[in-house]
Amino acid sequence: MSVEPLQEKIPRFTVPAIIVLLAGSLFYTVLTTTAIFAWLVFWGGLLSIGLWLAVVYLLYRLVLAVEQFPLRWLSSY
């Protein structure tokens, strides 16, 4: 199982694109006088989905590591 640094997996434009989308949607919310609560619910929902995906990914990596550990330990004998 290879381990790649996070910088190699995520393109460089991802963080600026998220910032532009966040600022653009906030500007649109203020411009159209839409309730700011709707904006908070939308981005809060996306954030919570992202956090749950990160937790599931970390649990997946933990399961892979637990599966690989006995195989490597037994192959050393």
Coordinates of C-alpha atoms in Angstrom, one line a residue:
M1 CA 0.0 0.0 0.0
S2 CA 1.6 3.2 -1.1
V3 CA 1.2 6.4 0.8
E4 CA 1.2 9.6 -1.2
P5 CA 1.4 13.1 0.3
L6 CA -1.9 15.0 0.3
Q7 CA -0.4 17.7 -1.9
E8 CA 0.0 15.2 -4.7
K9 CA -3.6 13.9 -4.5
I10 CA -5.4 17.3 -4.4
P11 CA -5.0 19.7 -7.4
R12 CA -3.6 23.1 -6.5
F13 CA -6.7 24.9 -7.8
T14 CA -9.1 23.2 -5.4
V15 CA -8.7 25.5 -2.4
P16 CA -8.9 28.8 -4.4
A17 CA -11.9 27.4 -6.2
I18 CA -13.7 26.7 -3.0
I19 CA -12.9 30.1 -1.6
V20 CA -14.2 31.8 -4.8
L21 CA -17.4 29.7 -4.7
L22 CA -17.9 30.6 -1.0
A23 CA -17.3 34.3 -1.6
G24 CA -19.4 34.3 -4.8
S25 CA -22.3 32.6 -3.1
L26 CA -22.1 35.0 -0.1
F27 CA -22.1 38.0 -2.5
Y28 CA -25.1 36.6 -4.4
T29 CA -26.9 36.0 -1.2
V30 CA -26.4 39.6 -0.1
L31 CA -27.1 40.9 -3.5
T32 CA -30.5 39.2 -3.9
T33 CA -31.4 39.9 -0.2
T34 CA -32.0 36.2 0.4
A35 CA -32.0 35.0 4.0
I36 CA -28.4 34.5 5.2
F37 CA -29.7 31.5 7.0
A38 CA -30.2 29.6 3.7
W39 CA -26.6 30.3 2.8
L40 CA -25.4 29.1 6.2
V41 CA -27.5 25.9 5.9
F42 CA -26.2 25.2 2.4
W43 CA -22.5 25.6 3.3
G44 CA -22.9 24.0 6.7
G45 CA -24.5 21.0 5.0
L46 CA -21.7 20.7 2.5
L47 CA -19.1 21.0 5.4
S48 CA -20.8 18.3 7.4
I49 CA -21.0 15.9 4.4
G50 CA -17.3 16.6 3.8
L51 CA -16.4 15.9 7.4
W52 CA -18.3 12.6 7.3
L53 CA -16.6 11.6 4.1
A54 CA -13.2 12.3 5.7
V55 CA -14.1 10.2 8.8
V56 CA -15.3 7.3 6.6
Y57 CA -12.1 7.6 4.5
L58 CA -9.9 7.5 7.7
L59 CA -11.8 4.4 9.0
Y60 CA -11.3 2.8 5.6
R61 CA -7.5 3.5 5.8
L62 CA -7.5 2.1 9.4
V63 CA -9.1 -1.2 8.2
L64 CA -6.6 -1.5 5.4
A65 CA -3.7 -1.0 7.9
V66 CA -5.2 -3.5 10.3
E67 CA -5.5 -6.0 7.5
Q68 CA -1.9 -5.4 6.2
F69 CA -0.3 -5.5 9.6
P70 CA -0.6 -9.3 10.3
L71 CA 0.4 -10.1 6.7
R72 CA 3.6 -8.1 7.1
W73 CA 4.3 -9.5 10.5
L74 CA 3.8 -13.1 9.5
S75 CA 5.9 -12.6 6.3
S76 CA 8.9 -11.5 8.4
Y77 CA 9.3 -14.9 10.0

